[in-house]
Amino acid sequence: MANIYLHLEDGTRFAGESFGHNGESSGEVVFSTGMTGYGQSLTDPSFAGQILTFTYPLIGNYGVPKPQKIAPSLMGNFESERIWTKGVVVSEYCQRPSHHASLETISTWLLLQKIPGISGIDTRALTIRLRTQGVMRGIISPHPTVSWKKPDIYNWVSQTSCRRIIDYPSVKSGTAKHIVLIDCGVKHGIIRALLGHGFRVTRIPWDKNPLDISHIDGVVCSNGPGDPKICLKTVENIQKVLAADIPFLGICLGHQLLALAIGADTYKLPFGHRGLNQPCQDRLTGKAYITSQNHGYAVDRNSIPKEFEEWFTNLNDQTNEGLRHKKKFIRSVQFHPEGNPGPFDSDWVFDYLA
Amino acid sequence: MKQETILLLGSGALKIGEAGEFDYSGSQAIKALKEEGKRVVLVNPNIATIQTSQGLADRVYFLPVSALFVKSVIIKEKPTGILLSFGGQTALTCGMELFKSGVLVRYGVAILGTPMDAILATEDRVVFAERLGALGLPTAQGKTVLTTQEGLSYAQALGYPVMVRAGFALGGTGSGIAKDETALMSLLSRALGTTSQVIIEESLLGWKEVEYEVLRDGEDNCITVCNMENVDPVGIHTGESIVVAPSQTLSNREYYMLRQASIDTIRALKIVGECNIQFALHPTTGAFRIIEVNARLSRSSALASKATGYPLAYVAAKLALGKTLPDLRNKVTDCTSAFFEPALDYIVVKIPRWDLEKFTNVVKSIGSEMKSVGEVMSIGRTFEEAIQKAARMLNDGYSGVIDAKFNHTTRAQLLKRLKIPDTMRLFTICAALRAGISVMYIHTCTGIDLWFLEKLSHIVHVYKELSHRVLTKPLLRKAKRTGFSDHQIADLTGNTSEKVRTKRIQLGVVPYIKRIDTMAGEFPAKTNYFYMTYNADSSDHAPNKKEKKVMILGCGPYAVGTSVEFDWCAVTTSLSLRERGVKSIMVNCNPETVSTDYDMSDYLYFEELTLERVLDIVDAELHVPVIVSVGGQIPNNLAPKLARCGIRILGTDPSDIYRAEHRKTFSKLLDDLGIAQPRWAQARSASQAQQLAHRFTYPVLVRPSFVLSGKAMSVLYTPAQLSHYMQHISMDLEAHPLVMSKFLSDAVECDLDGVARNGVLIVHALCEHVEGGGVHSGDSTLLFPALTLSSSVRQTILSYTKKIIKALCVHGPVNIQFLVAADCVYVIECNLRASRSFPFVSKALGLNFIETATAVMLGEPLSIITTKTPSYQVVKAPQFSFHKLREADPTLKVEMSSTGEVAAFGFDAQDAYCKAILATGVPYPVHKAVFVSLGGRKGKLQFIGSCKRLHNVGYTFFTTSGTGIFLRENGIPTTVVHKMDEHTGRTVAGLLQEKSIDFAVVIPDIDKGEVGITGRYLTDGYTMRRLAVDAGIPIFTNTQTADFFVKAITAYTPESVSVLAWDEYLKQ
């Protein structure tokens, strides 16, 4: 029986059954087409403030594993310490998962983290609505009617970023290159990937200047939630890094922030790229890669200054997927080379920092 | 610039392990090549395929796919490239032979796509393991052994159980799991009998089995299009397993770990195009092994194409021509790239279709060898919905996964059956769950992941909830969302299906149409590939009222008797409708077919062919008219039911279809028309049956009037056989009387296929069978034009046909079967639908009967088409798969047992048959030695002429003692070999295993009751026939076929037969 509703800003209402926290929650309703990786997605800070719809109809099949901390402030099997989505929309959630690593059901997990979940929804119908109308605000509520408040302009990056500097020593022996990671809401997968490539990593809050850290070999700006234009402080800091001729790699939001730092523009996509199957082509080599993505904004390919060129292009809609300085090592990718969830075909992107 | 010619090899006849999927891959490849401006030459003797139809390839050769014939075609057509990966193992094997013999290099033919080196690496398990091992990709630990002794000692070291695999084998032939030394010995002796390479491996029994379909282009861009998980863990051949797509129980980490291994593997092997990679994944440790790589399109790739909407074969063909994945567009959306990995927003379930009831003596358990003859695929938004749909799609009498057949099965029986996997495993599990046997216990017995068992348990839970309950809207919706049919709900709640349907429509519980778009709704799709689900609130598709549309019901799963020929009919109908400006709506559920390609119709519903679902689609599509006469028996059986529901049927009126189907009515009609038929009557008791048989005189043909599966039609020669038969079928004859008719021995059987318009025959073709009555028409060798019929007989046949057609007001396709005995013509059957031989006669004449039928059904005015008897001869030969069906008796009977067919053209019947029989895999004799055992006096007399013929051209004879005496009396020297029960000396078994004879003729002894008996039997004749099959020696069990074969091989050699293209014969 219907006991919870998803209300959309355009007046549409979907009735379903609650499988998480039985409260009210609002956010931008988005969809992801990944068929696996719900655990990674829900803990991905880039989803902060959003209500996530899974297009794959059966969610929770392999349960939720026991959180695994592989280092202080570093999760091994999630992308952060908590669920960041404001709500979860599925067709069916699995009540009896089966996996040797499963600790609890997705339902229990959502309940414990106080995140509303709504099941029994025609997620395809919802997705097509979002695709044709664009993403919109929504409210999950136990009440059949809701009142809409004016949305707050909220800096989700400040919420998801770390509060203090965290040092991750290199896991490999010998001297390691030192990477400063600007945390705009970083997925732990990026930290794991950097450590996996043998780097020493210093993770700093989003508004901190990387140049304050001594002996740095490169700067990585992470993914994160929301509109890049809110993170003016980070843009300024990136400009300082570029001026200091320090190698730079931007990922996802970090890519958009680089664009703003070099004078290019960003814009909001109608319904974003969220999935594990986005095709990106390296403009120089012609080689193509399947990538994991989660972003609602994109870099305007017509605004790229002439010392830069497009590194990657999305083969589906021709949007920009990466930037590259023609001479220096200043690069960025819109996708997630570390996967998690999804493929890691473009993991070699991290090699450039070595 | 001169147009480049590309040679494409097909897979020949449908057989177990190599079926309709290669018609799909070949026809897609042709489309892709044509788009690139290539001239396509196709070699494929399978005349019922779509790929061999006019308008696809530029030139078609109905020839065996063997090095000798393909070489002739190469010399003649001068292709610059050859495609080997679209015709299954047959094409690949032929390609390897052409390569090894230097033909390809000599004539400058490039192998397009995957290079030969990669093919050889995947075909040789040792090289394969080395190549992958070098890259750290794990394969099962194993070793090649050459002798039984070597095998035993290696297994000792490895520890039991061990896996035995025969190298270069298709569908797991000769493989198996040995739990101990005794089992290993028997497996090894069998495997070493069929191949030189036998591998013993660590057993991965109980590991999860997962497959990936992988594409790689010449620039090293790789994608995995789909992954699939077998519900049955390793130990059951993937062709025998229930399969889901995408995988359900793999975590993100496992999914992408295996995906990465897939890409590493395809790169390591340097495959260009498509490959299928099978993995075993340990359920708890996460360890994995690469079990197998198929460097070609496969059954799984066809399934993956249908499951995702991604046209794998089409794209693979483009890649073979040097295109790259980023160059190509996604054909479904038309606005995105082909370089992507489909995201599904539904779940797909495949269930294999077995037909073991059709075979005598066959072993019914399933394992590492393939036995299924077809499969169904269902799409839903819950597993429960999808698997229940799939169960119904099987057309095997199931209305869902919980089956009434098990109502009286005891708990003890269920517990026992759970331990031995057989063709009813799914239904046994559900019955066990229903009986309260725990999910955990079943998991322990079967190794099936708890996830699947919990879902099945949920179905059982809803089933119990439904019992004797008042149907409220929430309950009804829950039942439908769990995949229950109206019929099941009616049974459980004491209603009728009609009432349930009416009620749920009133309550607004209806299925919605969802589109398969490859991208989970992220981009709009331009194709109309649909399924229906109750797990939705709205439809993706709103029919356009202005469109003129016609719905075609397809053939459902392939089974013995329903095969690619009906798919040809359905596809041809769809294309003919399109040509006439009518939109076609295709309904089918068989992933091996071309009709389920989304570009073969304007709207494709990948759906159940049940009354309920067809009505749902008709409702959704604003009451379109339906064609029921081109998809074989399933649509034909639905016709009267649809008509009763007020659905408009195009073609012959359903009441007339009923008149032809209903035995008594039809018999009366024949009597009224003054047309002869074999005498028949119904017996309602055993004694009445005996009396009737006595009155008709033996032999008699018997069949139960109501049989669910195990069709039990038989010819009986003695009262003893009849009483044995009666005991065996043990049926309530009061309710379902036995139909008995006089069996006409030595009659010639013929088939008339035609199209009629308003009761007037407008085109027809008459085929004659080589084998007389008593051999099912599907197992017969067919001759067109008819060879021996006198002109008066032909005229009688034609006049009977015209009378019947007029009386039944036939309007569409028609097939009538006749027996001719002593110049008298008898009608034995009439089908008011396209028959199995429609593609054969259409192609033999170069005149498309289905196109004509479509025009008729659309009401176009057509006048009578006169055809002239061709000067060439076309022969269709059946393909048997007995070597796959352990212990099945290969004797031809009134029940069909072939799995496919081939045909060849020639200047005379021998010229054509020689090629046709070679195309079924029978090698041309090289030893000039034959084993003959002729049962009974009659068998001996019938075959003596052929023996003399063989003797005259220098054949040596090995015979059993009785046949030896008879041949020597006739002046033919023979070497006698001993049957199993006779004294020691050279035995039949020994002779057959020496492989120094070309073929065996073992004719059953009618008097000893070898024919007509149902149930298990073990006679000497059976043992000899089975030994021949297991040793891979061609065997003939019918003197007429054997005679025909002897005539062909004594008249022609493979070098002397005519090698012309189809169009060249037609021009003769």
mmCIF file of N, CA and C in Angstrom, chain B residues 705-785:
data_model
loop_
_atom_site.group_PDB
_atom_site.id
_atom_site.type_symbol
_atom_site.label_atom_id
_atom_site.label_comp_id
_atom_site.label_asym_id
_atom_site.label_seq_id
_atom_site.Cartn_x
_atom_site.Cartn_y
_atom_site.Cartn_z
ATOM 1 N N SER B 705 -5.681 -38.859 -28.295
ATOM 2 C CA SER B 705 -6.304 -37.631 -28.783
ATOM 3 C C SER B 705 -5.938 -36.441 -27.915
ATOM 4 N N PHE B 706 -5.356 -36.707 -26.762
ATOM 5 C CA PHE B 706 -4.963 -35.597 -25.902
ATOM 6 C C PHE B 706 -3.620 -35.917 -25.268
ATOM 7 N N VAL B 707 -2.611 -35.187 -25.674
ATOM 8 C CA VAL B 707 -1.286 -35.404 -25.105
ATOM 9 C C VAL B 707 -0.706 -34.051 -24.777
ATOM 10 N N LEU B 708 -0.209 -33.910 -23.570
ATOM 11 C CA LEU B 708 0.377 -32.617 -23.221
ATOM 12 C C LEU B 708 1.761 -32.460 -23.801
ATOM 13 N N SER B 709 2.673 -33.278 -23.346
ATOM 14 C CA SER B 709 3.976 -33.220 -23.998
ATOM 15 C C SER B 709 4.199 -34.557 -24.680
ATOM 16 N N GLY B 710 5.104 -35.369 -24.152
ATOM 17 C CA GLY B 710 5.404 -36.694 -24.702
ATOM 18 C C GLY B 710 4.445 -37.191 -25.766
ATOM 19 N N LYS B 711 4.593 -36.693 -26.966
ATOM 20 C CA LYS B 711 3.724 -37.123 -28.042
ATOM 21 C C LYS B 711 3.929 -38.619 -28.260
ATOM 22 N N ALA B 712 2.838 -39.343 -28.312
ATOM 23 C CA ALA B 712 2.989 -40.788 -28.336
ATOM 24 C C ALA B 712 2.365 -41.432 -29.568
ATOM 25 N N MET B 713 2.629 -40.833 -30.729
ATOM 26 C CA MET B 713 2.118 -41.424 -31.957
ATOM 27 C C MET B 713 3.023 -42.599 -32.330
ATOM 28 N N SER B 714 2.427 -43.665 -32.812
ATOM 29 C CA SER B 714 3.216 -44.855 -33.103
ATOM 30 C C SER B 714 2.590 -45.699 -34.201
ATOM 31 N N VAL B 715 3.448 -46.447 -34.915
ATOM 32 C CA VAL B 715 2.935 -47.452 -35.838
ATOM 33 C C VAL B 715 3.121 -48.805 -35.158
ATOM 34 N N LEU B 716 2.055 -49.590 -35.125
ATOM 35 C CA LEU B 716 2.126 -50.876 -34.430
ATOM 36 C C LEU B 716 1.865 -52.004 -35.429
ATOM 37 N N TYR B 717 2.647 -53.071 -35.261
ATOM 38 C CA TYR B 717 2.600 -54.148 -36.252
ATOM 39 C C TYR B 717 1.947 -55.428 -35.742
ATOM 40 N N THR B 718 1.843 -55.568 -34.415
ATOM 41 C CA THR B 718 1.308 -56.812 -33.861
ATOM 42 C C THR B 718 0.393 -56.510 -32.676
ATOM 43 N N PRO B 719 -0.513 -57.448 -32.371
ATOM 44 C CA PRO B 719 -1.370 -57.264 -31.192
ATOM 45 C C PRO B 719 -0.540 -57.091 -29.919
ATOM 46 N N ALA B 720 0.591 -57.779 -29.843
ATOM 47 C CA ALA B 720 1.438 -57.673 -28.656
ATOM 48 C C ALA B 720 1.945 -56.240 -28.501
ATOM 49 N N GLN B 721 2.356 -55.672 -29.636
ATOM 50 C CA GLN B 721 2.819 -54.286 -29.584
ATOM 51 C C GLN B 721 1.705 -53.358 -29.129
ATOM 52 N N LEU B 722 0.506 -53.637 -29.611
ATOM 53 C CA LEU B 722 -0.615 -52.771 -29.244
ATOM 54 C C LEU B 722 -0.877 -52.840 -27.742
ATOM 55 N N SER B 723 -0.857 -54.068 -27.189
ATOM 56 C CA SER B 723 -1.161 -54.129 -25.760
ATOM 57 C C SER B 723 -0.032 -53.495 -24.943
ATOM 58 N N HIS B 724 1.198 -53.656 -25.404
ATOM 59 C CA HIS B 724 2.316 -52.996 -24.725
ATOM 60 C C HIS B 724 2.117 -51.474 -24.747
ATOM 61 N N TYR B 725 1.718 -50.984 -25.911
ATOM 62 C CA TYR B 725 1.504 -49.548 -26.092
ATOM 63 C C TYR B 725 0.411 -49.042 -25.147
ATOM 64 N N MET B 726 -0.690 -49.812 -25.101
ATOM 65 C CA MET B 726 -1.814 -49.393 -24.269
ATOM 66 C C MET B 726 -1.397 -49.304 -22.803
ATOM 67 N N GLN B 727 -0.579 -50.280 -22.385
ATOM 68 C CA GLN B 727 -0.123 -50.257 -20.995
ATOM 69 C C GLN B 727 0.750 -49.040 -20.750
ATOM 70 N N HIS B 728 1.591 -48.772 -21.722
ATOM 71 C CA HIS B 728 2.567 -47.707 -21.533
ATOM 72 C C HIS B 728 1.925 -46.318 -21.447
ATOM 73 N N ILE B 729 0.964 -46.028 -22.313
ATOM 74 C CA ILE B 729 0.400 -44.678 -22.292
ATOM 75 C C ILE B 729 -0.524 -44.450 -21.101
ATOM 76 N N SER B 730 -1.061 -45.544 -20.555
ATOM 77 C CA SER B 730 -1.953 -45.507 -19.383
ATOM 78 C C SER B 730 -2.776 -44.222 -19.306
ATOM 79 N N MET B 731 -3.752 -44.147 -20.157
ATOM 80 C CA MET B 731 -4.548 -42.932 -20.243
ATOM 81 C C MET B 731 -6.017 -43.238 -20.003
ATOM 82 N N ASP B 732 -6.708 -42.230 -19.594
ATOM 83 C CA ASP B 732 -8.148 -42.391 -19.436
ATOM 84 C C ASP B 732 -8.780 -42.311 -20.812
ATOM 85 N N LEU B 733 -9.023 -43.478 -21.407
ATOM 86 C CA LEU B 733 -9.497 -43.507 -22.789
ATOM 87 C C LEU B 733 -10.949 -43.065 -22.919
ATOM 88 N N GLU B 734 -11.670 -43.130 -21.824
ATOM 89 C CA GLU B 734 -13.048 -42.647 -21.855
ATOM 90 C C GLU B 734 -13.054 -41.155 -22.163
ATOM 91 N N ALA B 735 -12.184 -40.454 -21.452
ATOM 92 C CA ALA B 735 -12.118 -39.001 -21.633
ATOM 93 C C ALA B 735 -11.341 -38.645 -22.908
ATOM 94 N N HIS B 736 -10.255 -39.345 -23.126
ATOM 95 C CA HIS B 736 -9.411 -39.038 -24.289
ATOM 96 C C HIS B 736 -9.187 -40.296 -25.110
ATOM 97 N N PRO B 737 -10.113 -40.590 -26.011
ATOM 98 C CA PRO B 737 -9.997 -41.849 -26.746
ATOM 99 C C PRO B 737 -8.740 -41.900 -27.617
ATOM 100 N N LEU B 738 -8.370 -43.117 -27.919
ATOM 101 C CA LEU B 738 -7.210 -43.359 -28.770
ATOM 102 C C LEU B 738 -7.665 -43.268 -30.234
ATOM 103 N N VAL B 739 -6.897 -42.542 -31.018
ATOM 104 C CA VAL B 739 -7.235 -42.460 -32.437
ATOM 105 C C VAL B 739 -6.405 -43.510 -33.167
ATOM 106 N N MET B 740 -7.101 -44.383 -33.880
ATOM 107 C CA MET B 740 -6.383 -45.439 -34.588
ATOM 108 C C MET B 740 -6.724 -45.374 -36.073
ATOM 109 N N SER B 741 -5.711 -45.478 -36.892
ATOM 110 C CA SER B 741 -5.999 -45.529 -38.326
ATOM 111 C C SER B 741 -5.172 -46.613 -38.989
ATOM 112 N N LYS B 742 -5.655 -47.017 -40.121
ATOM 113 C CA LYS B 742 -4.937 -48.036 -40.893
ATOM 114 C C LYS B 742 -3.632 -47.426 -41.369
ATOM 115 N N PHE B 743 -2.526 -48.137 -41.139
ATOM 116 C CA PHE B 743 -1.246 -47.638 -41.637
ATOM 117 C C PHE B 743 -0.957 -48.269 -42.988
ATOM 118 N N LEU B 744 -0.780 -47.410 -43.974
ATOM 119 C CA LEU B 744 -0.551 -47.918 -45.324
ATOM 120 C C LEU B 744 0.948 -48.142 -45.539
ATOM 121 N N SER B 745 1.344 -49.400 -45.532
ATOM 122 C CA SER B 745 2.765 -49.700 -45.758
ATOM 123 C C SER B 745 3.097 -49.433 -47.218
ATOM 124 N N ASP B 746 4.327 -49.146 -47.454
ATOM 125 C CA ASP B 746 4.836 -48.950 -48.808
ATOM 126 C C ASP B 746 4.106 -47.858 -49.581
ATOM 127 N N ALA B 747 3.564 -46.900 -48.857
ATOM 128 C CA ALA B 747 2.926 -45.790 -49.560
ATOM 129 C C ALA B 747 3.941 -44.673 -49.755
ATOM 130 N N VAL B 748 3.748 -43.931 -50.827
ATOM 131 C CA VAL B 748 4.589 -42.761 -51.056
ATOM 132 C C VAL B 748 3.888 -41.575 -50.411
ATOM 133 N N GLU B 749 4.649 -40.770 -49.677
ATOM 134 C CA GLU B 749 4.036 -39.621 -49.031
ATOM 135 C C GLU B 749 4.387 -38.365 -49.819
ATOM 136 N N CYS B 750 3.435 -37.479 -49.963
ATOM 137 C CA CYS B 750 3.778 -36.195 -50.571
ATOM 138 C C CYS B 750 3.056 -35.052 -49.882
ATOM 139 N N ASP B 751 3.631 -33.873 -50.092
ATOM 140 C CA ASP B 751 3.177 -32.648 -49.441
ATOM 141 C C ASP B 751 2.836 -31.640 -50.508
ATOM 142 N N LEU B 752 1.660 -31.077 -50.423
ATOM 143 C CA LEU B 752 1.357 -29.979 -51.324
ATOM 144 C C LEU B 752 1.307 -28.695 -50.513
ATOM 145 N N ASP B 753 2.139 -27.737 -50.908
ATOM 146 C CA ASP B 753 2.109 -26.427 -50.277
ATOM 147 C C ASP B 753 1.512 -25.451 -51.262
ATOM 148 N N GLY B 754 0.670 -24.579 -50.772
ATOM 149 C CA GLY B 754 0.056 -23.643 -51.703
ATOM 150 C C GLY B 754 -0.503 -22.422 -51.009
ATOM 151 N N VAL B 755 -1.006 -21.526 -51.837
ATOM 152 C CA VAL B 755 -1.697 -20.352 -51.328
ATOM 153 C C VAL B 755 -3.030 -20.278 -52.061
ATOM 154 N N ALA B 756 -4.095 -20.064 -51.304
ATOM 155 C CA ALA B 756 -5.414 -19.972 -51.927
ATOM 156 C C ALA B 756 -6.010 -18.613 -51.635
ATOM 157 N N ARG B 757 -6.890 -18.215 -52.526
ATOM 158 C CA ARG B 757 -7.574 -16.944 -52.348
ATOM 159 C C ARG B 757 -9.067 -17.191 -52.487
ATOM 160 N N ASN B 758 -9.786 -16.887 -51.442
ATOM 161 C CA ASN B 758 -11.237 -17.113 -51.420
ATOM 162 C C ASN B 758 -11.615 -18.505 -51.916
ATOM 163 N N GLY B 759 -10.894 -19.511 -51.463
ATOM 164 C CA GLY B 759 -11.234 -20.883 -51.815
ATOM 165 C C GLY B 759 -10.705 -21.345 -53.159
ATOM 166 N N VAL B 760 -9.867 -20.516 -53.792
ATOM 167 C CA VAL B 760 -9.304 -20.907 -55.093
ATOM 168 C C VAL B 760 -7.787 -20.988 -54.964
ATOM 169 N N LEU B 761 -7.238 -22.126 -55.370
ATOM 170 C CA LEU B 761 -5.791 -22.312 -55.295
ATOM 171 C C LEU B 761 -5.114 -21.414 -56.321
ATOM 172 N N ILE B 762 -4.186 -20.559 -55.874
ATOM 173 C CA ILE B 762 -3.560 -19.692 -56.875
ATOM 174 C C ILE B 762 -2.104 -20.025 -57.147
ATOM 175 N N VAL B 763 -1.449 -20.687 -56.194
ATOM 176 C CA VAL B 763 -0.098 -21.157 -56.488
ATOM 177 C C VAL B 763 0.145 -22.395 -55.637
ATOM 178 N N HIS B 764 0.910 -23.329 -56.150
ATOM 179 C CA HIS B 764 1.181 -24.525 -55.365
ATOM 180 C C HIS B 764 2.478 -25.187 -55.807
ATOM 181 N N ALA B 765 2.971 -26.058 -54.948
ATOM 182 C CA ALA B 765 4.146 -26.870 -55.269
ATOM 183 C C ALA B 765 3.960 -28.223 -54.613
ATOM 184 N N LEU B 766 4.331 -29.253 -55.322
ATOM 185 C CA LEU B 766 4.148 -30.616 -54.821
ATOM 186 C C LEU B 766 5.505 -31.265 -54.590
ATOM 187 N N CYS B 767 5.719 -31.742 -53.373
ATOM 188 C CA CYS B 767 6.980 -32.406 -53.022
ATOM 189 C C CYS B 767 6.711 -33.871 -52.741
ATOM 190 N N GLU B 768 7.676 -34.679 -53.075
ATOM 191 C CA GLU B 768 7.558 -36.103 -52.791
ATOM 192 C C GLU B 768 8.580 -36.478 -51.714
ATOM 193 N N HIS B 769 8.186 -37.392 -50.844
ATOM 194 C CA HIS B 769 9.121 -37.829 -49.797
ATOM 195 C C HIS B 769 9.857 -39.070 -50.279
ATOM 196 N N VAL B 770 11.130 -39.141 -49.954
ATOM 197 C CA VAL B 770 11.894 -40.344 -50.273
ATOM 198 C C VAL B 770 11.406 -41.496 -49.390
ATOM 199 N N GLU B 771 11.210 -41.189 -48.103
ATOM 200 C CA GLU B 771 10.767 -42.208 -47.163
ATOM 201 C C GLU B 771 9.241 -42.322 -47.239
ATOM 202 N N GLY B 772 8.747 -43.513 -47.110
ATOM 203 C CA GLY B 772 7.306 -43.729 -47.180
ATOM 204 C C GLY B 772 6.624 -43.278 -45.910
ATOM 205 N N GLY B 773 5.313 -43.474 -45.835
ATOM 206 C CA GLY B 773 4.587 -43.159 -44.618
ATOM 207 C C GLY B 773 5.238 -43.914 -43.467
ATOM 208 N N GLY B 774 5.117 -43.406 -42.270
ATOM 209 C CA GLY B 774 5.755 -44.060 -41.130
ATOM 210 C C GLY B 774 6.974 -43.293 -40.681
ATOM 211 N N VAL B 775 7.477 -42.424 -41.572
ATOM 212 C CA VAL B 775 8.546 -41.513 -41.171
ATOM 213 C C VAL B 775 7.937 -40.116 -41.188
ATOM 214 N N HIS B 776 8.074 -39.409 -40.088
ATOM 215 C CA HIS B 776 7.498 -38.070 -39.992
ATOM 216 C C HIS B 776 8.000 -37.197 -41.137
ATOM 217 N N SER B 777 7.105 -36.361 -41.659
ATOM 218 C CA SER B 777 7.496 -35.544 -42.811
ATOM 219 C C SER B 777 8.706 -34.663 -42.495
ATOM 220 N N GLY B 778 8.849 -34.280 -41.230
ATOM 221 C CA GLY B 778 9.990 -33.460 -40.852
ATOM 222 C C GLY B 778 11.306 -34.220 -40.861
ATOM 223 N N ASP B 779 11.226 -35.541 -40.810
ATOM 224 C CA ASP B 779 12.437 -36.368 -40.838
ATOM 225 C C ASP B 779 12.688 -36.940 -42.224
ATOM 226 N N SER B 780 11.802 -36.596 -43.167
ATOM 227 C CA SER B 780 11.901 -37.178 -44.495
ATOM 228 C C SER B 780 12.838 -36.379 -45.390
ATOM 229 N N THR B 781 13.316 -37.064 -46.396
ATOM 230 C CA THR B 781 14.057 -36.412 -47.453
ATOM 231 C C THR B 781 13.019 -35.962 -48.481
ATOM 232 N N LEU B 782 13.043 -34.676 -48.802
ATOM 233 C CA LEU B 782 11.998 -34.125 -49.670
ATOM 234 C C LEU B 782 12.534 -33.850 -51.067
ATOM 235 N N LEU B 783 11.739 -34.214 -52.044
ATOM 236 C CA LEU B 783 12.150 -34.003 -53.431
ATOM 237 C C LEU B 783 11.224 -33.000 -54.092
ATOM 238 N N PHE B 784 11.815 -32.003 -54.702
ATOM 239 C CA PHE B 784 11.023 -31.103 -55.531
ATOM 240 C C PHE B 784 11.762 -30.874 -56.837
ATOM 241 N N PRO B 785 11.153 -31.004 -57.977
ATOM 242 C CA PRO B 785 9.777 -31.489 -58.141
ATOM 243 C C PRO B 785 9.659 -32.963 -57.786
#
